[in-house]
Amino acid sequence: MPNPYARKFREPPAGGPVGAGGSGGTGVAPSPEAAAASAAPLPGATGPRSPDRRSPAPRSRTLRPGLPGTPGRWTPWLYLLPALLVLGALLVYPVYQLGLISVLEYTQAQVSGGEPTTFRGLANYTALFTDPQFRQVLLATVLFAAACVVTTLAVGCALAVLLTRVRALPRLVLMLAALGAWATPAVTGSTVWVFLFDPDLGPVNRLLGLGDFSWTYGRYSAFALVLMEVVWCSFPFVMVTVYAGIRAVPTEVLEAAALDGASQWRIWRSVTAPLLRPILVVVTIQSIIWDFKVFTQIYVMTHGGGIAGQNLVLNVYAYQKAFASSQYSLGAAIGVVMLLILLAVTLVYLRLLRRQGEEL
């Protein structure tokens, strides 16, 4: 039996191509390779292009940045321009005014027009940092904010993990309760917490058997009471955000860690937390900003800063200096110091994450 694959290597008879119906034809159709070879032009031959050869696709024109109607490097900024204008009106100008007042002599006499406004330079900042009370309030603010941030993150992350372990109905109840706490205004929440821990009418002291113990009388007990209220109204943001991040983690990764014998704490520390690090960065920075500038809870629950100012934080201290003492320049200087501290903490935190190779 002849080899059919050898036919494409035979030369066609002189009468015409194989299978063309001419003299000497065998009636066998040529293979696709032979047809392509017979249709290809000979080297050096001229003439019309073969109809089965397609012309190359037209090349797309690369538009240079800056041409009218073409996307360039400034196009994203044009889209962001409306938002930047709004932020500039709501943020940049007030910060500029704050910095300007902080370097002036600006008291009630200047506000009423009785005395001219004079330039003091850094004298207001010098007066602040040489004041022992300011240094004490600054230290108390840093420690109180750090405790609030750590507790809020711990409670929020623990409840986020709990949401992934419970059924649909308990999860819904917990979510609604947390969102209710988050939606409660700070003044209302602070008033409710003061009533709950009231030494005469509050139910907490009765349940704990503390009698007429006053939570707002002592310095540390008052800070502890405010801390619990701040965590109560702040943890829902952390819980919802971290829960959404956990749901986005591939289940195969968690199952593989569980099959390897890792405990739940080890899975969280070595698998889940590294995958959630960008989300944890956002909630940590947001918590630092919120807790460092706490005002309403301290002012309402400790009646303006506690006995003899023992529960003062920087925001309440700035309010007392600016509006209670009419030293607006000192209050503005405290605001500038708070702004610089928050910027420094945020930049240092982001820089440390960049050194660890995290994409933010």
mmCIF file of C-alpha atoms in Angstrom:
data_model
loop_
_atom_site.group_PDB
_atom_site.id
_atom_site.type_symbol
_atom_site.label_atom_id
_atom_site.label_comp_id
_atom_site.label_asym_id
_atom_site.label_seq_id
_atom_site.Cartn_x
_atom_site.Cartn_y
_atom_site.Cartn_z
ATOM 1 C CA MET A 1 0.000 0.000 0.000
ATOM 2 C CA PRO A 2 1.542 3.328 -1.025
ATOM 3 C CA ASN A 3 2.311 5.942 1.626
ATOM 4 C CA PRO A 4 -0.176 8.787 1.202
ATOM 5 C CA TYR A 5 2.144 11.261 3.027
ATOM 6 C CA ALA A 6 4.744 10.857 0.270
ATOM 7 C CA ARG A 7 2.533 12.358 -2.406
ATOM 8 C CA LYS A 8 3.239 15.919 -1.428
ATOM 9 C CA PHE A 9 6.938 15.342 -2.113
ATOM 10 C CA ARG A 10 6.389 14.163 -5.725
ATOM 11 C CA GLU A 11 6.759 16.583 -8.557
ATOM 12 C CA PRO A 12 3.525 17.268 -10.459
ATOM 13 C CA PRO A 13 3.348 16.059 -14.057
ATOM 14 C CA ALA A 14 3.970 18.453 -16.896
ATOM 15 C CA GLY A 15 0.351 18.517 -17.923
ATOM 16 C CA GLY A 16 -0.714 20.454 -14.841
ATOM 17 C CA PRO A 17 -1.060 20.266 -11.097
ATOM 18 C CA VAL A 18 -2.203 17.147 -9.424
ATOM 19 C CA GLY A 19 -5.944 16.770 -9.344
ATOM 20 C CA ALA A 20 -6.473 19.725 -11.752
ATOM 21 C CA GLY A 21 -8.119 17.571 -14.411
ATOM 22 C CA GLY A 22 -5.308 18.072 -16.957
ATOM 23 C CA SER A 23 -3.251 15.474 -18.761
ATOM 24 C CA GLY A 24 -1.341 13.251 -16.458
ATOM 25 C CA GLY A 25 -3.472 14.210 -13.475
ATOM 26 C CA THR A 26 -4.085 11.655 -10.805
ATOM 27 C CA GLY A 27 -7.311 13.173 -9.385
ATOM 28 C CA VAL A 28 -5.850 13.519 -5.856
ATOM 29 C CA ALA A 29 -6.272 16.936 -4.169
ATOM 30 C CA PRO A 30 -3.036 18.583 -3.128
ATOM 31 C CA SER A 31 -2.216 18.960 0.554
ATOM 32 C CA PRO A 32 -2.445 22.441 2.146
ATOM 33 C CA GLU A 33 1.357 22.619 2.383
ATOM 34 C CA ALA A 34 1.753 21.872 -1.319
ATOM 35 C CA ALA A 35 -0.907 24.389 -2.279
ATOM 36 C CA ALA A 36 0.804 27.082 -0.213
ATOM 37 C CA ALA A 37 4.179 26.228 -1.735
ATOM 38 C CA SER A 38 2.796 26.341 -5.301
ATOM 39 C CA ALA A 39 1.077 29.680 -4.641
ATOM 40 C CA ALA A 40 4.211 31.309 -3.197
ATOM 41 C CA PRO A 41 6.042 33.575 -5.695
ATOM 42 C CA LEU A 42 9.466 32.615 -6.932
ATOM 43 C CA PRO A 43 12.449 34.547 -5.594
ATOM 44 C CA GLY A 44 12.945 37.732 -7.567
ATOM 45 C CA ALA A 45 9.608 37.470 -9.342
ATOM 46 C CA THR A 46 7.530 40.617 -9.820
ATOM 47 C CA GLY A 47 3.861 41.016 -10.366
ATOM 48 C CA PRO A 48 0.636 41.381 -8.484
ATOM 49 C CA ARG A 49 0.521 40.213 -4.936
ATOM 50 C CA SER A 50 -1.068 36.859 -4.337
ATOM 51 C CA PRO A 51 -4.703 37.295 -3.217
ATOM 52 C CA ASP A 52 -4.272 34.990 -0.185
ATOM 53 C CA ARG A 53 -1.526 37.107 1.335
ATOM 54 C CA ARG A 54 -3.034 39.592 3.735
ATOM 55 C CA SER A 55 -1.627 43.011 4.348
ATOM 56 C CA PRO A 56 -0.479 43.677 7.920
ATOM 57 C CA ALA A 57 -2.939 45.268 10.324
ATOM 58 C CA PRO A 58 -2.657 49.043 10.571
ATOM 59 C CA ARG A 59 -0.504 50.163 13.479
ATOM 60 C CA SER A 60 -2.181 52.175 16.184
ATOM 61 C CA ARG A 61 -0.937 55.691 16.491
ATOM 62 C CA THR A 62 0.699 56.469 19.817
ATOM 63 C CA LEU A 63 -0.576 59.795 21.017
ATOM 64 C CA ARG A 64 1.888 62.016 22.709
ATOM 65 C CA PRO A 65 0.969 63.616 26.054
ATOM 66 C CA GLY A 66 -0.216 67.156 25.794
ATOM 67 C CA LEU A 67 -1.945 66.951 22.388
ATOM 68 C CA PRO A 68 -5.492 68.315 22.347
ATOM 69 C CA GLY A 69 -8.067 65.633 22.899
ATOM 70 C CA THR A 70 -5.534 62.986 23.892
ATOM 71 C CA PRO A 71 -4.880 61.511 27.365
ATOM 72 C CA GLY A 72 -1.722 62.879 28.949
ATOM 73 C CA ARG A 73 -0.034 62.970 32.303
ATOM 74 C CA TRP A 74 -2.164 65.916 33.476
ATOM 75 C CA THR A 75 -5.479 64.222 32.665
ATOM 76 C CA PRO A 76 -5.838 62.483 36.089
ATOM 77 C CA TRP A 77 -5.244 65.787 37.828
ATOM 78 C CA LEU A 78 -8.006 67.375 35.750
ATOM 79 C CA TYR A 79 -10.418 64.735 37.020
ATOM 80 C CA LEU A 80 -9.247 65.343 40.597
ATOM 81 C CA LEU A 81 -9.437 69.127 40.282
ATOM 82 C CA PRO A 82 -13.023 69.545 41.629
ATOM 83 C CA ALA A 83 -12.244 67.445 44.711
ATOM 84 C CA LEU A 84 -8.961 69.291 45.239
ATOM 85 C CA LEU A 85 -10.766 72.628 45.089
ATOM 86 C CA VAL A 86 -13.288 71.482 47.699
ATOM 87 C CA LEU A 87 -10.514 70.175 49.977
ATOM 88 C CA GLY A 88 -8.577 73.390 49.498
ATOM 89 C CA ALA A 89 -11.572 75.472 50.551
ATOM 90 C CA LEU A 90 -12.441 73.274 53.540
ATOM 91 C CA LEU A 91 -8.957 72.316 54.733
ATOM 92 C CA VAL A 92 -6.085 74.378 53.370
ATOM 93 C CA TYR A 93 -7.506 77.812 54.149
ATOM 94 C CA PRO A 94 -8.503 76.984 57.768
ATOM 95 C CA VAL A 95 -5.067 75.461 58.374
ATOM 96 C CA TYR A 96 -3.487 78.615 56.972
ATOM 97 C CA GLN A 97 -5.596 80.784 59.288
ATOM 98 C CA LEU A 98 -4.729 78.539 62.230
ATOM 99 C CA GLY A 99 -1.012 78.890 61.555
ATOM 100 C CA LEU A 100 -1.343 82.647 61.055
ATOM 101 C CA ILE A 101 -3.172 83.226 64.350
ATOM 102 C CA SER A 102 -0.618 81.050 66.179
ATOM 103 C CA VAL A 103 2.187 83.534 65.397
ATOM 104 C CA LEU A 104 0.196 86.653 66.353
ATOM 105 C CA GLU A 105 -0.846 88.330 69.579
ATOM 106 C CA TYR A 106 -4.552 87.591 69.281
ATOM 107 C CA THR A 107 -6.677 87.906 72.415
ATOM 108 C CA GLN A 108 -10.045 89.430 73.266
ATOM 109 C CA ALA A 109 -8.523 92.894 73.037
ATOM 110 C CA GLN A 110 -7.526 92.320 69.407
ATOM 111 C CA VAL A 111 -10.868 90.700 68.561
ATOM 112 C CA SER A 112 -12.834 93.669 69.897
ATOM 113 C CA GLY A 113 -10.507 96.133 68.164
ATOM 114 C CA GLY A 114 -9.227 97.724 71.348
ATOM 115 C CA GLU A 115 -5.588 96.891 70.570
ATOM 116 C CA PRO A 116 -3.774 96.275 67.305
ATOM 117 C CA THR A 117 -2.693 92.783 66.318
ATOM 118 C CA THR A 118 1.060 92.291 66.668
ATOM 119 C CA PHE A 119 3.396 89.652 65.303
ATOM 120 C CA ARG A 120 4.969 87.415 67.972
ATOM 121 C CA GLY A 121 6.696 84.774 65.873
ATOM 122 C CA LEU A 122 7.419 81.625 67.857
ATOM 123 C CA ALA A 123 6.732 83.262 71.235
ATOM 124 C CA ASN A 124 3.396 81.442 71.610
ATOM 125 C CA TYR A 125 5.063 78.078 70.980
ATOM 126 C CA THR A 126 7.810 78.942 73.460
ATOM 127 C CA ALA A 127 5.201 79.786 76.078
ATOM 128 C CA LEU A 128 3.474 76.460 75.437
ATOM 129 C CA PHE A 129 6.513 74.215 75.712
ATOM 130 C CA THR A 130 7.745 76.000 78.825
ATOM 131 C CA ASP A 131 4.360 75.491 80.518
ATOM 132 C CA PRO A 132 4.434 72.400 82.799
ATOM 133 C CA GLN A 133 0.684 71.882 82.397
ATOM 134 C CA PHE A 134 0.980 71.697 78.604
ATOM 135 C CA ARG A 135 3.673 69.038 78.834
ATOM 136 C CA GLN A 136 1.547 67.059 81.287
ATOM 137 C CA VAL A 137 -1.523 67.317 79.058
ATOM 138 C CA LEU A 138 0.521 66.322 75.991
ATOM 139 C CA LEU A 139 1.816 63.188 77.709
ATOM 140 C CA ALA A 140 -1.666 62.277 78.951
ATOM 141 C CA THR A 141 -3.082 62.739 75.450
ATOM 142 C CA VAL A 142 -0.470 60.487 73.845
ATOM 143 C CA LEU A 143 -0.944 57.716 76.403
ATOM 144 C CA PHE A 144 -4.738 57.949 76.337
ATOM 145 C CA ALA A 145 -4.846 57.897 72.506
ATOM 146 C CA ALA A 146 -2.455 54.921 72.357
ATOM 147 C CA ALA A 147 -4.619 52.965 74.819
ATOM 148 C CA CYS A 148 -7.766 53.792 72.829
ATOM 149 C CA VAL A 149 -6.197 52.761 69.508
ATOM 150 C CA VAL A 150 -4.855 49.443 70.811
ATOM 151 C CA THR A 151 -8.125 48.552 72.558
ATOM 152 C CA THR A 152 -10.252 49.559 69.575
ATOM 153 C CA LEU A 153 -8.175 47.484 67.165
ATOM 154 C CA ALA A 154 -8.194 44.472 69.499
ATOM 155 C CA VAL A 155 -11.959 44.565 70.050
ATOM 156 C CA GLY A 156 -12.756 45.305 66.410
ATOM 157 C CA CYS A 157 -10.512 42.534 65.034
ATOM 158 C CA ALA A 158 -11.762 39.989 67.579
ATOM 159 C CA LEU A 159 -15.400 40.703 66.724
ATOM 160 C CA ALA A 160 -14.590 40.614 62.993
ATOM 161 C CA VAL A 161 -13.194 37.100 63.425
ATOM 162 C CA LEU A 162 -16.244 36.197 65.508
ATOM 163 C CA LEU A 163 -18.534 37.286 62.670
ATOM 164 C CA THR A 164 -16.916 34.702 60.434
ATOM 165 C CA ARG A 165 -17.586 31.928 62.991
ATOM 166 C CA VAL A 166 -21.261 32.471 63.841
ATOM 167 C CA ARG A 167 -24.398 31.781 61.880
ATOM 168 C CA ALA A 168 -26.374 34.291 59.843
ATOM 169 C CA LEU A 169 -28.861 35.398 62.534
ATOM 170 C CA PRO A 170 -26.308 36.099 65.329
ATOM 171 C CA ARG A 171 -24.112 37.815 62.739
ATOM 172 C CA LEU A 172 -26.982 40.072 61.704
ATOM 173 C CA VAL A 173 -27.808 40.946 65.336
ATOM 174 C CA LEU A 174 -24.168 41.766 66.114
ATOM 175 C CA MET A 175 -23.827 43.889 62.976
ATOM 176 C CA LEU A 176 -26.978 45.869 63.757
ATOM 177 C CA ALA A 177 -25.900 46.448 67.361
ATOM 178 C CA ALA A 178 -22.451 47.610 66.271
ATOM 179 C CA LEU A 179 -23.822 49.920 63.596
ATOM 180 C CA GLY A 180 -26.251 51.343 66.149
ATOM 181 C CA ALA A 181 -23.349 52.191 68.445
ATOM 182 C CA TRP A 182 -21.449 53.702 65.525
ATOM 183 C CA ALA A 183 -24.403 55.847 64.451
ATOM 184 C CA THR A 184 -25.033 57.237 67.936
ATOM 185 C CA PRO A 185 -23.868 60.879 68.282
ATOM 186 C CA ALA A 186 -20.946 61.405 70.617
ATOM 187 C CA VAL A 187 -22.892 63.702 72.941
ATOM 188 C CA THR A 188 -25.758 61.214 73.268
ATOM 189 C CA GLY A 189 -23.461 58.252 73.818
ATOM 190 C CA SER A 190 -21.425 60.106 76.431
ATOM 191 C CA THR A 191 -24.567 61.142 78.322
ATOM 192 C CA VAL A 192 -25.868 57.556 78.340
ATOM 193 C CA TRP A 193 -22.553 56.210 79.618
ATOM 194 C CA VAL A 194 -22.459 58.815 82.404
ATOM 195 C CA PHE A 195 -25.938 57.713 83.462
ATOM 196 C CA LEU A 196 -25.011 54.007 83.355
ATOM 197 C CA PHE A 197 -22.038 54.620 85.669
ATOM 198 C CA ASP A 198 -23.747 57.171 87.878
ATOM 199 C CA PRO A 199 -22.984 56.448 91.589
ATOM 200 C CA ASP A 200 -26.624 57.035 92.657
ATOM 201 C CA LEU A 201 -28.863 56.030 89.746
ATOM 202 C CA GLY A 202 -26.618 53.985 87.476
ATOM 203 C CA PRO A 203 -27.197 50.206 87.179
ATOM 204 C CA VAL A 204 -23.502 49.326 86.694
ATOM 205 C CA ASN A 205 -22.469 50.063 90.268
ATOM 206 C CA ARG A 206 -25.402 48.004 91.561
ATOM 207 C CA LEU A 207 -24.508 45.038 89.365
ATOM 208 C CA LEU A 208 -20.845 45.226 90.378
ATOM 209 C CA GLY A 209 -21.580 45.949 94.021
ATOM 210 C CA LEU A 210 -19.547 49.183 94.046
ATOM 211 C CA GLY A 211 -22.065 51.211 96.034
ATOM 212 C CA ASP A 212 -21.647 54.961 95.569
ATOM 213 C CA PHE A 213 -18.268 54.757 93.827
ATOM 214 C CA SER A 214 -17.795 57.779 91.530
ATOM 215 C CA TRP A 215 -16.041 56.905 88.275
ATOM 216 C CA THR A 216 -15.425 60.533 87.333
ATOM 217 C CA TYR A 217 -13.839 61.535 90.632
ATOM 218 C CA GLY A 218 -10.509 59.759 90.249
ATOM 219 C CA ARG A 219 -8.180 60.562 87.382
ATOM 220 C CA TYR A 220 -7.540 57.013 86.150
ATOM 221 C CA SER A 221 -11.104 55.795 86.671
ATOM 222 C CA ALA A 222 -12.394 58.778 84.678
ATOM 223 C CA PHE A 223 -9.934 58.066 81.853
ATOM 224 C CA ALA A 224 -10.984 54.396 81.949
ATOM 225 C CA LEU A 225 -14.654 55.349 81.678
ATOM 226 C CA VAL A 226 -13.986 57.661 78.718
ATOM 227 C CA LEU A 227 -11.818 54.977 77.099
ATOM 228 C CA MET A 228 -14.668 52.447 77.258
ATOM 229 C CA GLU A 229 -17.055 54.920 75.636
ATOM 230 C CA VAL A 230 -14.543 55.814 72.902
ATOM 231 C CA VAL A 231 -13.962 52.133 72.133
ATOM 232 C CA TRP A 232 -17.714 51.478 72.146
ATOM 233 C CA CYS A 233 -18.354 54.096 69.454
ATOM 234 C CA SER A 234 -15.174 53.347 67.429
ATOM 235 C CA PHE A 235 -14.870 49.567 67.194
ATOM 236 C CA PRO A 236 -17.719 49.127 64.626
ATOM 237 C CA PHE A 237 -15.629 50.829 61.933
ATOM 238 C CA VAL A 238 -12.731 48.466 62.577
ATOM 239 C CA MET A 239 -15.001 45.431 62.839
ATOM 240 C CA VAL A 240 -16.858 46.038 59.565
ATOM 241 C CA THR A 241 -13.709 46.925 57.624
ATOM 242 C CA VAL A 242 -11.678 43.964 58.879
ATOM 243 C CA TYR A 243 -14.627 41.595 58.402
ATOM 244 C CA ALA A 244 -14.881 42.647 54.758
ATOM 245 C CA GLY A 245 -11.160 42.008 54.362
ATOM 246 C CA ILE A 246 -11.389 38.564 55.961
ATOM 247 C CA ARG A 247 -14.196 37.586 53.601
ATOM 248 C CA ALA A 248 -11.913 38.484 50.690
ATOM 249 C CA VAL A 249 -9.118 36.152 51.877
ATOM 250 C CA PRO A 250 -9.080 32.927 49.792
ATOM 251 C CA THR A 251 -10.532 30.043 51.782
ATOM 252 C CA GLU A 252 -7.954 27.681 50.289
ATOM 253 C CA VAL A 253 -5.184 29.506 52.144
ATOM 254 C CA LEU A 254 -6.975 29.241 55.494
ATOM 255 C CA GLU A 255 -7.849 25.588 54.931
ATOM 256 C CA ALA A 256 -4.249 24.779 54.043
ATOM 257 C CA ALA A 257 -3.029 26.412 57.244
ATOM 258 C CA ALA A 258 -5.626 24.501 59.272
ATOM 259 C CA LEU A 259 -4.609 21.203 57.645
ATOM 260 C CA ASP A 260 -1.000 21.917 58.578
ATOM 261 C CA GLY A 261 -2.065 21.967 62.209
ATOM 262 C CA ALA A 262 -1.939 25.735 62.835
ATOM 263 C CA SER A 263 -4.095 27.066 65.652
ATOM 264 C CA GLN A 264 -6.629 29.850 65.132
ATOM 265 C CA TRP A 265 -4.284 32.398 66.699
ATOM 266 C CA ARG A 266 -1.409 31.221 64.507
ATOM 267 C CA ILE A 267 -3.601 31.392 61.405
ATOM 268 C CA TRP A 268 -4.569 34.961 62.276
ATOM 269 C CA ARG A 269 -1.021 36.041 63.095
ATOM 270 C CA SER A 270 0.801 34.330 60.220
ATOM 271 C CA VAL A 271 -1.791 34.172 57.437
ATOM 272 C CA THR A 272 -4.757 36.493 57.868
ATOM 273 C CA ALA A 273 -3.054 39.533 59.396
ATOM 274 C CA PRO A 274 -0.312 39.798 56.707
ATOM 275 C CA LEU A 275 -2.968 39.593 53.984
ATOM 276 C CA LEU A 276 -5.028 42.252 55.765
ATOM 277 C CA ARG A 277 -2.099 44.580 56.412
ATOM 278 C CA PRO A 278 -3.215 47.291 53.928
ATOM 279 C CA ILE A 279 -6.646 47.339 55.577
ATOM 280 C CA LEU A 280 -5.116 47.385 59.054
ATOM 281 C CA VAL A 281 -2.996 50.362 58.000
ATOM 282 C CA VAL A 282 -6.115 52.324 57.089
ATOM 283 C CA VAL A 283 -8.018 51.536 60.283
ATOM 284 C CA THR A 284 -4.946 52.174 62.458
ATOM 285 C CA ILE A 285 -4.253 55.605 60.982
ATOM 286 C CA GLN A 286 -7.937 56.504 61.155
ATOM 287 C CA SER A 287 -8.117 55.407 64.788
ATOM 288 C CA ILE A 288 -5.011 57.427 65.672
ATOM 289 C CA ILE A 289 -6.525 60.557 64.159
ATOM 290 C CA TRP A 290 -9.888 60.053 65.859
ATOM 291 C CA ASP A 291 -8.575 59.124 69.299
ATOM 292 C CA PHE A 292 -5.838 61.750 69.431
ATOM 293 C CA LYS A 293 -8.335 64.570 68.939
ATOM 294 C CA VAL A 294 -11.058 63.318 71.281
ATOM 295 C CA PHE A 295 -13.044 66.242 72.614
ATOM 296 C CA THR A 296 -16.739 65.502 73.148
ATOM 297 C CA GLN A 297 -16.363 62.446 75.376
ATOM 298 C CA ILE A 298 -13.830 64.117 77.683
ATOM 299 C CA TYR A 299 -15.751 67.378 77.854
ATOM 300 C CA VAL A 300 -19.151 65.791 78.552
ATOM 301 C CA MET A 301 -18.158 62.873 80.801
ATOM 302 C CA THR A 302 -15.592 64.715 82.971
ATOM 303 C CA HIS A 303 -17.418 68.067 82.951
ATOM 304 C CA GLY A 304 -14.775 69.990 81.047
ATOM 305 C CA GLY A 305 -11.602 68.123 81.972
ATOM 306 C CA GLY A 306 -12.111 66.641 85.419
ATOM 307 C CA ILE A 307 -11.350 67.982 88.865
ATOM 308 C CA ALA A 308 -8.554 70.588 88.646
ATOM 309 C CA GLY A 309 -7.998 69.630 85.007
ATOM 310 C CA GLN A 310 -6.765 66.124 85.830
ATOM 311 C CA ASN A 311 -8.435 64.633 82.737
ATOM 312 C CA LEU A 312 -7.464 67.254 80.200
ATOM 313 C CA VAL A 313 -6.405 66.280 76.666
ATOM 314 C CA LEU A 314 -4.994 68.591 74.027
ATOM 315 C CA ASN A 315 -8.302 69.303 72.305
ATOM 316 C CA VAL A 316 -10.038 70.275 75.559
ATOM 317 C CA TYR A 317 -6.952 72.193 76.680
ATOM 318 C CA ALA A 318 -6.952 74.175 73.422
ATOM 319 C CA TYR A 319 -10.651 74.930 73.886
ATOM 320 C CA GLN A 320 -10.039 76.233 77.397
ATOM 321 C CA LYS A 321 -7.155 78.419 76.290
ATOM 322 C CA ALA A 322 -8.960 79.813 73.255
ATOM 323 C CA PHE A 323 -12.512 80.340 74.507
ATOM 324 C CA ALA A 324 -12.425 80.152 78.302
ATOM 325 C CA SER A 325 -9.291 82.331 78.660
ATOM 326 C CA SER A 326 -9.700 84.259 75.356
ATOM 327 C CA GLN A 327 -6.080 83.434 74.407
ATOM 328 C CA TYR A 328 -6.866 82.569 70.825
ATOM 329 C CA SER A 329 -3.258 82.579 69.698
ATOM 330 C CA LEU A 330 -2.297 79.953 72.299
ATOM 331 C CA GLY A 331 -5.286 77.817 71.315
ATOM 332 C CA ALA A 332 -4.236 78.051 67.668
ATOM 333 C CA ALA A 333 -0.675 77.097 68.576
ATOM 334 C CA ILE A 334 -1.970 73.966 70.348
ATOM 335 C CA GLY A 335 -3.942 73.106 67.205
ATOM 336 C CA VAL A 336 -0.822 73.435 65.056
ATOM 337 C CA VAL A 337 1.138 71.195 67.443
ATOM 338 C CA MET A 338 -1.604 68.550 67.227
ATOM 339 C CA LEU A 339 -1.592 68.738 63.434
ATOM 340 C CA LEU A 340 2.183 68.295 63.260
ATOM 341 C CA ILE A 341 2.102 65.363 65.688
ATOM 342 C CA LEU A 342 -0.577 63.573 63.659
ATOM 343 C CA LEU A 343 1.301 64.171 60.409
ATOM 344 C CA ALA A 344 4.546 62.909 61.924
ATOM 345 C CA VAL A 345 2.940 59.756 63.349
ATOM 346 C CA THR A 346 1.205 58.971 60.050
ATOM 347 C CA LEU A 347 4.318 59.521 57.935
ATOM 348 C CA VAL A 348 6.530 57.468 60.237
ATOM 349 C CA TYR A 349 4.011 54.618 60.265
ATOM 350 C CA LEU A 350 3.759 54.608 56.475
ATOM 351 C CA ARG A 351 7.532 54.768 56.114
ATOM 352 C CA LEU A 352 7.983 51.736 58.341
ATOM 353 C CA LEU A 353 5.523 49.798 56.231
ATOM 354 C CA ARG A 354 7.325 50.863 53.045
ATOM 355 C CA ARG A 355 10.560 49.523 54.417
ATOM 356 C CA GLN A 356 8.856 46.185 54.936
ATOM 357 C CA GLY A 357 7.924 46.151 51.254
ATOM 358 C CA GLU A 358 4.195 46.659 51.684
ATOM 359 C CA GLU A 359 2.173 48.066 48.791
ATOM 360 C CA LEU A 360 -0.186 50.766 50.015
#
